[in-house]
Amino acid sequence: MIASAETFRCKPDVLFQEVSGEIVLLDLVSERYFGLNSTGARVWQGLSEGRTTEEIISGLAKEFDVSGAQLDQDVNELLEELMQAGLIESA
Amino acid sequence: MLLDEVRNSAYARAIKGLVGPETTVLDLGAGLGLLGLMAAKAGARQVYLVDPSPVLLDVESVIEANGLGDRVSIILQPIEAASLPEKVDVLVSVMTGNFLLQEDLLPTLFFARDRFLKSTGTLVPAKGTMVAVPVTLARPERHPAFRLMRAIQGLDYDSVRRRFVNRVQFERFFESDALYLAAPEPLATLDFSIADKAAVDTTTTFRATANGRLDGLLGWFDMDLGDHALSTGPQAESVHWKQAFMPLETPVSIRQGEEVQFSLNRPERGEWTWSVSVGGSVQRMSTFFGYRPDIEAFERQAPGHVLEDTPESVSARFVLERIARGVTRKEMERDFLQWNERHLVDHPSARTWLHQFLDRFSC
């Protein structure tokens, strides 16, 4: 489980572009493409702007009518997936 | 390419130096067979021309006209499906695309090498070296990446400029089209006898030999043909290959003696990504940004995506089942069009689709 206080950053070899609110990623190392839905895209944008995990979660909490615990869980799961895929690293 | 005399002469010289009375030769992607026929004329014992395109059949009359029928065989198949009665001494091909990697033909060469070339055999060409040089374009306005910095008919198109900045422009450049800001440097060499990936991931440092505006890098490749080389650069005699211009998003001024660091990454069949570093400022461009990705297409390619039928796959299944049952073409057309009427309304295109499908999947 990732702690909210942890901070991550997008790996420099990951290119991304936004398309209709979603994000397509290209990892130059693994040569694989990834897609993030609109919520995942918000997380990625936050990471790319250097926000902490806490800041990203609180930003999403203002927009979505979801419990804090649920949001924590969803964001942490996504961050774990991004870590496992080698797309982000600890800052 | 048949008429590219510069290339033809360079290959002829290489082939003559390799071919003797016992030599066997494979001409991969033979087309109109020129390289293989040059080997036959030079005295090779046996030449195999391999190409999946029916254009190869036109070579039969050329073989006959030149009296080479006793030593040339035509194999109208993709190399992956071809079988040769022996391994060959020389594998000759033109699997090198613009800037070496464009068109992604080299993996086919590696396949043919592994399957059909003797361990003591020779490849023509033997190696390809990618070369680049930082340049100022003589007419930058010819490139959309720079032209779109200014309005077109009073309309601001700068927002789509990014698409053009992130494309490699393959075009014929002459020496007068680009002013070199440094000496050309080799980026990477692919030795075709051992390479197993047609990819590049390299960083090269140039030292500017003049002050000027750096618009981008111009790339090409040089071919090693044994005891001599063939360059596809702007300074060389004109050949059919084009050069590759990789623009900067924002041109920068550089001074004589300054270092320009250039990184190029291109996996096999993947995106071209290049970055340029001058005086601590870095610009990174990639063909990944040169197009708008189709999100749905990406989703369909995901490993967890559950596959679904399309109208075409349903039609294909209908036809394949009947092929297995053994029906005539006439019966197939009648059944298919009747069945198709209940599913689709576009009758003429259904007939065309059926016959194209039958040509491909039945005999």
GROMACS .gro file of C-alpha atoms in nm:
model
  454
    1MET     CA    1   0.000   0.000   0.000
    2ILE     CA    2   0.134   0.341  -0.094
    3ALA     CA    3   0.123   0.609   0.175
    4SER     CA    4  -0.045   0.935   0.079
    5ALA     CA    5   0.259   1.126   0.192
    6GLU     CA    6   0.473   0.958  -0.070
    7THR     CA    7   0.557   1.156  -0.381
    8PHE     CA    8   0.611   1.016  -0.726
    9ARG     CA    9   0.717   1.152  -1.058
   10CYS     CA   10   0.670   1.045  -1.418
   11LYS     CA   11   0.976   0.869  -1.555
   12PRO     CA   12   1.162   1.082  -1.808
   13ASP     CA   13   1.143   0.814  -2.075
   14VAL     CA   14   0.764   0.812  -2.070
   15LEU     CA   15   0.601   1.033  -2.332
   16PHE     CA   16   0.236   1.125  -2.299
   17GLN     CA   17  -0.032   1.318  -2.475
   18GLU     CA   18  -0.389   1.402  -2.386
   19VAL     CA   19  -0.663   1.296  -2.625
   20SER     CA   20  -1.022   1.395  -2.545
   21GLY     CA   21  -0.956   1.406  -2.172
   22GLU     CA   22  -0.779   1.071  -2.165
   23ILE     CA   23  -0.406   1.011  -2.179
   24VAL     CA   24  -0.196   0.787  -2.399
   25LEU     CA   25   0.150   0.702  -2.270
   26LEU     CA   26   0.449   0.564  -2.455
   27ASP     CA   27   0.727   0.409  -2.249
   28LEU     CA   28   1.042   0.439  -2.457
   29VAL     CA   29   1.214   0.176  -2.243
   30SER     CA   30   0.960  -0.105  -2.270
   31GLU     CA   31   0.833   0.023  -2.609
   32ARG     CA   32   0.477  -0.021  -2.481
   33TYR     CA   33   0.176   0.206  -2.504
   34PHE     CA   34  -0.063   0.261  -2.213
   35GLY     CA   35  -0.396   0.437  -2.181
   36LEU     CA   36  -0.542   0.622  -1.883
   37ASN     CA   37  -0.910   0.710  -1.853
   38SER     CA   38  -1.016   1.061  -1.759
   39THR     CA   39  -0.965   1.006  -1.385
   40GLY     CA   40  -0.629   0.837  -1.437
   41ALA     CA   41  -0.543   1.125  -1.667
   42ARG     CA   42  -0.601   1.371  -1.381
   43VAL     CA   43  -0.364   1.174  -1.161
   44TRP     CA   44  -0.101   1.163  -1.433
   45GLN     CA   45  -0.134   1.536  -1.498
   46GLY     CA   46  -0.087   1.596  -1.126
   47LEU     CA   47   0.226   1.380  -1.122
   48SER     CA   48   0.365   1.554  -1.428
   49GLU     CA   49   0.312   1.890  -1.258
   50GLY     CA   50   0.508   1.769  -0.955
   51ARG     CA   51   0.213   1.743  -0.712
   52THR     CA   52   0.231   1.518  -0.410
   53THR     CA   53  -0.005   1.225  -0.375
   54GLU     CA   54  -0.194   1.414  -0.105
   55GLU     CA   55  -0.237   1.715  -0.329
   56ILE     CA   56  -0.363   1.497  -0.614
   57ILE     CA   57  -0.616   1.322  -0.390
   58SER     CA   58  -0.742   1.645  -0.237
   59GLY     CA   59  -0.776   1.797  -0.584
   60LEU     CA   60  -0.984   1.502  -0.701
   61ALA     CA   61  -1.195   1.511  -0.380
   62LYS     CA   62  -1.310   1.861  -0.470
   63GLU     CA   63  -1.436   1.744  -0.808
   64PHE     CA   64  -1.581   1.401  -0.743
   65ASP     CA   65  -1.854   1.300  -0.504
   66VAL     CA   66  -1.662   1.006  -0.359
   67SER     CA   67  -1.564   0.925  -0.003
   68GLY     CA   68  -1.211   1.016   0.096
   69ALA     CA   69  -1.129   0.654   0.178
   70GLN     CA   70  -1.250   0.535  -0.161
   71LEU     CA   71  -1.052   0.803  -0.341
   72ASP     CA   72  -0.741   0.715  -0.138
   73GLN     CA   73  -0.778   0.352  -0.236
   74ASP     CA   74  -0.842   0.421  -0.606
   75VAL     CA   75  -0.549   0.659  -0.643
   76ASN     CA   76  -0.316   0.429  -0.453
   77GLU     CA   77  -0.416   0.133  -0.668
   78LEU     CA   78  -0.346   0.334  -0.979
   79LEU     CA   79  -0.009   0.451  -0.846
   80GLU     CA   80   0.085   0.091  -0.767
   81GLU     CA   81  -0.009  -0.013  -1.120
   82LEU     CA   82   0.193   0.273  -1.266
   83MET     CA   83   0.489   0.174  -1.049
   84GLN     CA   84   0.463  -0.190  -1.153
   85ALA     CA   85   0.447  -0.087  -1.517
   86GLY     CA   86   0.764   0.119  -1.467
   87LEU     CA   87   0.598   0.444  -1.564
   88ILE     CA   88   0.659   0.639  -1.242
   89GLU     CA   89   0.925   0.643  -0.971
   90SER     CA   90   0.959   0.775  -0.619
   91ALA     CA   91   1.049   1.141  -0.620
   92MET     CA   92   1.507   0.165  -5.831
   93LEU     CA   93   1.590  -0.032  -6.146
   94LEU     CA   94   1.708   0.295  -6.297
   95ASP     CA   95   1.923   0.406  -6.004
   96GLU     CA   96   2.253   0.382  -6.191
   97VAL     CA   97   2.465   0.499  -5.900
   98ARG     CA   98   2.328   0.226  -5.677
   99ASN     CA   99   2.340  -0.034  -5.954
  100SER     CA  100   2.707   0.036  -6.029
  101ALA     CA  101   2.800   0.014  -5.661
  102TYR     CA  102   2.620  -0.318  -5.622
  103ALA     CA  103   2.766  -0.450  -5.950
  104ARG     CA  104   3.117  -0.385  -5.825
  105ALA     CA  105   3.047  -0.563  -5.496
  106ILE     CA  106   2.881  -0.859  -5.667
  107LYS     CA  107   3.162  -0.904  -5.919
  108GLY     CA  108   3.411  -0.920  -5.635
  109LEU     CA  109   3.222  -1.200  -5.463
  110VAL     CA  110   3.089  -1.423  -5.736
  111GLY     CA  111   3.275  -1.720  -5.883
  112PRO     CA  112   3.174  -2.031  -6.079
  113GLU     CA  113   3.064  -2.219  -5.764
  114THR     CA  114   2.883  -1.928  -5.598
  115THR     CA  115   2.517  -1.950  -5.505
  116VAL     CA  116   2.323  -1.627  -5.460
  117LEU     CA  117   1.990  -1.526  -5.307
  118ASP     CA  118   1.838  -1.199  -5.428
  119LEU     CA  119   1.594  -1.109  -5.151
  120GLY     CA  120   1.301  -0.887  -5.250
  121ALA     CA  121   1.420  -0.926  -5.607
  122GLY     CA  122   1.157  -0.713  -5.780
  123LEU     CA  123   1.267  -0.707  -6.142
  124GLY     CA  124   1.565  -0.920  -6.047
  125LEU     CA  125   1.846  -0.685  -6.143
  126LEU     CA  126   2.085  -0.766  -5.859
  127GLY     CA  127   2.042  -1.141  -5.893
  128LEU     CA  128   2.077  -1.125  -6.268
  129MET     CA  129   2.394  -0.923  -6.232
  130ALA     CA  130   2.527  -1.208  -6.015
  131ALA     CA  131   2.421  -1.464  -6.276
  132LYS     CA  132   2.588  -1.264  -6.550
  133ALA     CA  133   2.901  -1.239  -6.336
  134GLY     CA  134   2.916  -1.619  -6.340
  135ALA     CA  135   2.732  -1.744  -6.031
  136ARG     CA  136   2.643  -2.113  -6.041
  137GLN     CA  137   2.289  -2.063  -5.917
  138VAL     CA  138   2.081  -1.754  -5.835
  139TYR     CA  139   1.747  -1.756  -5.651
  140LEU     CA  140   1.522  -1.456  -5.705
  141VAL     CA  141   1.270  -1.438  -5.421
  142ASP     CA  142   0.982  -1.192  -5.408
  143PRO     CA  143   0.609  -1.230  -5.329
  144SER     CA  144   0.511  -0.976  -5.595
  145PRO     CA  145   0.391  -1.103  -5.934
  146VAL     CA  146   0.621  -0.847  -6.093
  147LEU     CA  147   0.883  -1.119  -6.052
  148LEU     CA  148   0.711  -1.318  -6.328
  149ASP     CA  149   0.809  -1.047  -6.575
  150VAL     CA  150   1.170  -1.139  -6.508
  151GLU     CA  151   1.125  -1.474  -6.685
  152SER     CA  152   1.147  -1.305  -7.023
  153VAL     CA  153   1.449  -1.104  -6.911
  154ILE     CA  154   1.623  -1.425  -6.802
  155GLU     CA  155   1.548  -1.580  -7.138
  156ALA     CA  156   1.656  -1.272  -7.334
  157ASN     CA  157   1.991  -1.277  -7.154
  158GLY     CA  158   2.046  -1.652  -7.180
  159LEU     CA  159   2.058  -1.705  -6.805
  160GLY     CA  160   1.784  -1.968  -6.778
  161ASP     CA  161   2.027  -2.244  -6.672
  162ARG     CA  162   2.128  -2.067  -6.352
  163VAL     CA  163   1.838  -1.851  -6.231
  164SER     CA  164   1.534  -1.973  -6.037
  165ILE     CA  165   1.228  -1.764  -5.957
  166ILE     CA  166   1.052  -1.814  -5.626
  167LEU     CA  167   0.728  -1.618  -5.611
  168GLN     CA  168   0.679  -1.625  -5.234
  169PRO     CA  169   0.750  -1.422  -4.925
  170ILE     CA  170   1.088  -1.532  -4.791
  171GLU     CA  171   0.919  -1.659  -4.476
  172ALA     CA  172   0.729  -1.916  -4.684
  173ALA     CA  173   1.001  -1.990  -4.938
  174SER     CA  174   1.212  -2.302  -4.948
  175LEU     CA  175   1.548  -2.313  -5.124
  176PRO     CA  176   1.724  -2.641  -5.211
  177GLU     CA  177   2.049  -2.516  -5.056
  178LYS     CA  178   2.201  -2.245  -4.843
  179VAL     CA  179   2.368  -1.967  -5.038
  180ASP     CA  180   2.710  -1.805  -5.042
  181VAL     CA  181   2.586  -1.451  -5.109
  182LEU     CA  182   2.267  -1.278  -4.997
  183VAL     CA  183   2.206  -0.960  -5.192
  184SER     CA  184   1.920  -0.723  -5.116
  185VAL     CA  185   1.799  -0.365  -5.087
  186MET     CA  186   1.631  -0.393  -4.752
  187THR     CA  187   1.770  -0.061  -4.636
  188GLY     CA  188   1.507   0.213  -4.617
  189ASN     CA  189   1.557   0.586  -4.597
  190PHE     CA  190   1.784   0.670  -4.301
  191LEU     CA  191   1.841   0.293  -4.288
  192LEU     CA  192   1.538   0.199  -4.077
  193GLN     CA  193   1.236   0.350  -4.249
  194GLU     CA  194   1.003   0.090  -4.406
  195ASP     CA  195   1.117  -0.177  -4.158
  196LEU     CA  196   1.247  -0.420  -4.415
  197LEU     CA  197   1.561  -0.520  -4.227
  198PRO     CA  198   1.390  -0.779  -4.003
  199THR     CA  199   1.310  -0.969  -4.325
  200LEU     CA  200   1.680  -0.958  -4.418
  201PHE     CA  201   1.776  -1.097  -4.077
  202PHE     CA  202   1.524  -1.378  -4.119
  203ALA     CA  203   1.661  -1.467  -4.464
  204ARG     CA  204   2.019  -1.452  -4.336
  205ASP     CA  205   1.948  -1.691  -4.050
  206ARG     CA  206   1.761  -1.937  -4.267
  207PHE     CA  207   1.937  -1.932  -4.604
  208LEU     CA  208   2.289  -1.789  -4.577
  209LYS     CA  209   2.583  -2.024  -4.515
  210SER     CA  210   2.777  -1.952  -4.198
  211THR     CA  211   3.067  -1.852  -4.425
  212GLY     CA  212   2.837  -1.650  -4.650
  213THR     CA  213   2.846  -1.280  -4.734
  214LEU     CA  214   2.580  -1.013  -4.724
  215VAL     CA  215   2.558  -0.735  -4.981
  216PRO     CA  216   2.541  -0.479  -4.833
  217ALA     CA  217   2.740  -0.586  -4.528
  218LYS     CA  218   2.664  -0.294  -4.297
  219GLY     CA  219   2.467   0.027  -4.278
  220THR     CA  220   2.578   0.334  -4.084
  221MET     CA  221   2.334   0.606  -3.984
  222VAL     CA  222   2.486   0.953  -4.014
  223ALA     CA  223   2.353   1.293  -3.908
  224VAL     CA  224   2.452   1.657  -3.907
  225PRO     CA  225   2.304   1.971  -3.742
  226VAL     CA  226   2.178   2.208  -4.011
  227THR     CA  227   2.026   2.542  -4.096
  228LEU     CA  228   1.762   2.499  -4.363
  229ALA     CA  229   1.808   2.723  -4.664
  230ARG     CA  230   1.430   2.758  -4.692
  231PRO     CA  231   1.278   2.681  -4.351
  232GLU     CA  232   0.939   2.800  -4.468
  233ARG     CA  233   0.917   2.482  -4.679
  234HIS     CA  234   0.879   2.282  -4.358
  235PRO     CA  235   0.534   2.307  -4.196
  236ALA     CA  236   0.692   2.299  -3.850
  237PHE     CA  237   0.841   2.640  -3.920
  238ARG     CA  238   0.590   2.775  -4.170
  239LEU     CA  239   0.307   2.742  -3.919
  240MET     CA  240   0.484   2.979  -3.681
  241ARG     CA  241   0.322   3.245  -3.898
  242ALA     CA  242  -0.046   3.279  -3.985
  243ILE     CA  243  -0.181   3.128  -4.305
  244GLN     CA  244  -0.424   3.358  -4.480
  245GLY     CA  245  -0.460   3.543  -4.152
  246LEU     CA  246  -0.546   3.225  -3.959
  247ASP     CA  247  -0.342   3.112  -3.661
  248TYR     CA  248  -0.245   2.746  -3.702
  249ASP     CA  249   0.025   2.742  -3.438
  250SER     CA  250  -0.177   2.502  -3.218
  251VAL     CA  251  -0.134   2.220  -3.473
  252ARG     CA  252   0.229   2.300  -3.541
  253ARG     CA  253   0.324   2.045  -3.278
  254ARG     CA  254   0.209   1.764  -3.508
  255PHE     CA  255   0.455   1.872  -3.777
  256VAL     CA  256   0.740   1.941  -3.537
  257ASN     CA  257   0.718   1.579  -3.432
  258ARG     CA  258   0.745   1.420  -3.773
  259VAL     CA  259   1.052   1.302  -3.954
  260GLN     CA  260   1.047   1.458  -4.298
  261PHE     CA  261   1.178   1.216  -4.559
  262GLU     CA  262   1.268   1.421  -4.861
  263ARG     CA  263   1.545   1.464  -5.115
  264PHE     CA  264   1.784   1.726  -4.979
  265PHE     CA  265   2.063   1.863  -5.192
  266GLU     CA  266   2.373   2.029  -5.050
  267SER     CA  267   2.226   2.371  -5.120
  268ASP     CA  268   1.912   2.291  -4.916
  269ALA     CA  269   2.090   2.274  -4.583
  270LEU     CA  270   2.392   2.449  -4.439
  271TYR     CA  271   2.596   2.216  -4.220
  272LEU     CA  272   2.673   2.360  -3.877
  273ALA     CA  273   2.918   2.079  -3.788
  274ALA     CA  274   3.090   1.786  -3.948
  275PRO     CA  275   2.856   1.489  -4.010
  276GLU     CA  276   2.901   1.217  -3.749
  277PRO     CA  277   2.813   0.847  -3.754
  278LEU     CA  278   2.531   0.769  -3.510
  279ALA     CA  279   2.527   0.390  -3.520
  280THR     CA  280   2.630   0.102  -3.742
  281LEU     CA  281   2.422  -0.207  -3.804
  282ASP     CA  282   2.636  -0.504  -3.904
  283PHE     CA  283   2.385  -0.708  -4.102
  284SER     CA  284   2.580  -1.030  -4.043
  285ILE     CA  285   2.511  -1.025  -3.669
  286ALA     CA  286   2.234  -0.770  -3.602
  287ASP     CA  287   1.904  -0.910  -3.481
  288LYS     CA  288   1.716  -0.583  -3.426
  289ALA     CA  289   1.663  -0.303  -3.673
  290ALA     CA  290   1.672  -0.038  -3.402
  291VAL     CA  291   1.882   0.252  -3.281
  292ASP     CA  292   1.933   0.412  -2.941
  293THR     CA  293   2.233   0.642  -2.945
  294THR     CA  294   2.373   0.977  -2.836
  295THR     CA  295   2.624   1.174  -3.040
  296THR     CA  296   2.798   1.503  -2.970
  297PHE     CA  297   2.870   1.748  -3.250
  298ARG     CA  298   3.098   2.049  -3.223
  299ALA     CA  299   2.971   2.346  -3.422
  300THR     CA  300   3.206   2.462  -3.696
  301ALA     CA  301   3.007   2.779  -3.766
  302ASN     CA  302   2.769   3.022  -3.602
  303GLY     CA  303   2.411   2.974  -3.712
  304ARG     CA  304   2.049   2.889  -3.649
  305LEU     CA  305   2.002   2.523  -3.566
  306ASP     CA  306   1.677   2.413  -3.734
  307GLY     CA  307   1.721   2.042  -3.685
  308LEU     CA  308   1.928   1.741  -3.779
  309LEU     CA  309   1.960   1.594  -4.124
  310GLY     CA  310   2.013   1.218  -4.136
  311TRP     CA  311   2.099   0.956  -4.397
  312PHE     CA  312   2.288   0.629  -4.410
  313ASP     CA  313   2.604   0.498  -4.570
  314MET     CA  314   2.619   0.146  -4.701
  315ASP     CA  315   2.921  -0.082  -4.667
  316LEU     CA  316   2.954  -0.287  -4.986
  317GLY     CA  317   3.270  -0.472  -4.893
  318ASP     CA  318   3.569  -0.291  -5.037
  319HIS     CA  319   3.374   0.028  -5.108
  320ALA     CA  320   3.084   0.233  -4.975
  321LEU     CA  321   2.771   0.401  -5.106
  322SER     CA  322   2.643   0.712  -4.933
  323THR     CA  323   2.282   0.829  -4.946
  324GLY     CA  324   2.375   1.172  -4.809
  325PRO     CA  325   2.312   1.507  -4.977
  326GLN     CA  326   2.680   1.543  -5.066
  327ALA     CA  327   2.690   1.213  -5.256
  328GLU     CA  328   2.587   1.134  -5.609
  329SER     CA  329   2.208   1.128  -5.623
  330VAL     CA  330   2.045   0.794  -5.545
  331HIS     CA  331   1.681   0.700  -5.496
  332TRP     CA  332   1.698   0.712  -5.115
  333LYS     CA  333   1.579   1.027  -4.940
  334GLN     CA  334   1.726   1.199  -4.637
  335ALA     CA  335   1.553   1.242  -4.301
  336PHE     CA  336   1.504   1.586  -4.151
  337MET     CA  337   1.435   1.588  -3.777
  338PRO     CA  338   1.328   1.940  -3.677
  339LEU     CA  339   1.365   2.120  -3.348
  340GLU     CA  340   1.045   2.254  -3.196
  341THR     CA  341   1.215   2.591  -3.160
  342PRO     CA  342   1.527   2.669  -3.364
  343VAL     CA  343   1.820   2.788  -3.152
  344SER     CA  344   2.129   2.993  -3.227
  345ILE     CA  345   2.458   2.817  -3.183
  346ARG     CA  346   2.810   2.951  -3.188
  347GLN     CA  347   3.121   2.806  -3.343
  348GLY     CA  348   3.284   2.561  -3.101
  349GLU     CA  349   2.962   2.498  -2.907
  350GLU     CA  350   2.854   2.139  -2.843
  351VAL     CA  351   2.528   2.000  -2.978
  352GLN     CA  352   2.422   1.674  -2.818
  353PHE     CA  353   2.184   1.466  -3.023
  354SER     CA  354   2.004   1.153  -2.902
  355LEU     CA  355   1.807   0.927  -3.130
  356ASN     CA  356   1.587   0.637  -3.028
  357ARG     CA  357   1.392   0.421  -3.264
  358PRO     CA  358   1.289   0.067  -3.168
  359GLU     CA  359   1.207  -0.180  -3.441
  360ARG     CA  360   0.879  -0.070  -3.604
  361GLY     CA  361   0.843   0.193  -3.331
  362GLU     CA  362   0.836   0.569  -3.295
  363TRP     CA  363   1.128   0.796  -3.382
  364THR     CA  364   1.227   1.003  -3.078
  365TRP     CA  365   1.507   1.258  -3.092
  366SER     CA  366   1.635   1.512  -2.847
  367VAL     CA  367   1.876   1.798  -2.895
  368SER     CA  368   2.069   1.961  -2.615
  369VAL     CA  369   2.247   2.293  -2.663
  370GLY     CA  370   2.390   2.501  -2.380
  371GLY     CA  371   2.188   2.324  -2.111
  372SER     CA  372   1.853   2.357  -2.286
  373VAL     CA  373   1.697   2.034  -2.413
  374GLN     CA  374   1.424   1.983  -2.671
  375ARG     CA  375   1.269   1.643  -2.720
  376MET     CA  376   1.058   1.552  -3.020
  377SER     CA  377   0.889   1.224  -3.110
  378THR     CA  378   0.673   1.091  -3.387
  379PHE     CA  379   0.449   0.978  -3.098
  380PHE     CA  380   0.334   1.342  -3.083
  381GLY     CA  381   0.303   1.363  -3.460
  382TYR     CA  382  -0.042   1.208  -3.472
  383ARG     CA  383  -0.359   1.193  -3.267
  384PRO     CA  384  -0.377   0.847  -3.110
  385ASP     CA  385  -0.693   0.645  -3.162
  386ILE     CA  386  -0.789   0.560  -2.804
  387GLU     CA  387  -1.036   0.291  -2.911
  388ALA     CA  388  -0.770   0.122  -3.124
  389PHE     CA  389  -0.535   0.117  -2.825
  390GLU     CA  390  -0.810  -0.031  -2.608
  391ARG     CA  391  -0.868  -0.305  -2.862
  392GLN     CA  392  -0.500  -0.394  -2.849
  393ALA     CA  393  -0.490  -0.427  -2.470
  394PRO     CA  394  -0.408  -0.782  -2.351
  395GLY     CA  395  -0.725  -0.795  -2.140
  396HIS     CA  396  -0.958  -0.677  -2.416
  397VAL     CA  397  -1.238  -0.928  -2.485
  398LEU     CA  398  -1.248  -0.988  -2.859
  399GLU     CA  399  -1.578  -0.948  -3.042
  400ASP     CA  400  -1.698  -1.034  -3.389
  401THR     CA  401  -1.716  -0.776  -3.663
  402PRO     CA  402  -1.952  -0.799  -3.964
  403GLU     CA  403  -1.648  -0.907  -4.164
  404SER     CA  404  -1.547  -1.184  -3.925
  405VAL     CA  405  -1.903  -1.321  -3.929
  406SER     CA  406  -1.895  -1.320  -4.310
  407ALA     CA  407  -1.552  -1.484  -4.308
  408ARG     CA  408  -1.678  -1.762  -4.083
  409PHE     CA  409  -1.975  -1.822  -4.313
  410VAL     CA  410  -1.747  -1.850  -4.616
  411LEU     CA  411  -1.477  -2.061  -4.449
  412GLU     CA  412  -1.734  -2.315  -4.326
  413ARG     CA  413  -1.856  -2.360  -4.683
  414ILE     CA  414  -1.505  -2.388  -4.824
  415ALA     CA  415  -1.444  -2.672  -4.579
  416ARG     CA  416  -1.766  -2.835  -4.697
  417GLY     CA  417  -1.657  -2.820  -5.062
  418VAL     CA  418  -1.886  -2.592  -5.262
  419THR     CA  419  -1.825  -2.437  -5.604
  420ARG     CA  420  -1.754  -2.068  -5.648
  421LYS     CA  421  -2.096  -2.026  -5.809
  422GLU     CA  422  -2.272  -2.197  -5.518
  423MET     CA  423  -2.072  -1.994  -5.274
  424GLU     CA  424  -2.169  -1.666  -5.438
  425ARG     CA  425  -2.537  -1.761  -5.446
  426ASP     CA  426  -2.542  -1.873  -5.080
  427PHE     CA  427  -2.333  -1.581  -4.962
  428LEU     CA  428  -2.539  -1.315  -5.135
  429GLN     CA  429  -2.866  -1.468  -5.009
  430TRP     CA  430  -2.730  -1.488  -4.659
  431ASN     CA  431  -2.574  -1.148  -4.686
  432GLU     CA  432  -2.901  -0.989  -4.793
  433ARG     CA  433  -3.037  -1.066  -4.450
  434HIS     CA  434  -2.741  -0.903  -4.278
  435LEU     CA  435  -2.610  -0.627  -4.502
  436VAL     CA  436  -2.761  -0.418  -4.776
  437ASP     CA  437  -2.455  -0.331  -4.979
  438HIS     CA  438  -2.477  -0.603  -5.243
  439PRO     CA  439  -2.207  -0.499  -5.494
  440SER     CA  440  -1.943  -0.457  -5.226
  441ALA     CA  441  -2.044  -0.792  -5.072
  442ARG     CA  442  -1.973  -0.966  -5.404
  443THR     CA  443  -1.639  -0.790  -5.439
  444TRP     CA  444  -1.548  -0.875  -5.081
  445LEU     CA  445  -1.641  -1.240  -5.133
  446HIS     CA  446  -1.426  -1.287  -5.441
  447GLN     CA  447  -1.127  -1.111  -5.290
  448PHE     CA  448  -1.166  -1.332  -4.985
  449LEU     CA  449  -1.194  -1.647  -5.195
  450ASP     CA  450  -0.886  -1.551  -5.396
  451ARG     CA  451  -0.693  -1.525  -5.074
  452PHE     CA  452  -0.831  -1.812  -4.869
  453SER     CA  453  -0.923  -2.080  -5.121
  454CYS     CA  454  -0.758  -2.257  -5.410
   0.00000   0.00000   0.00000
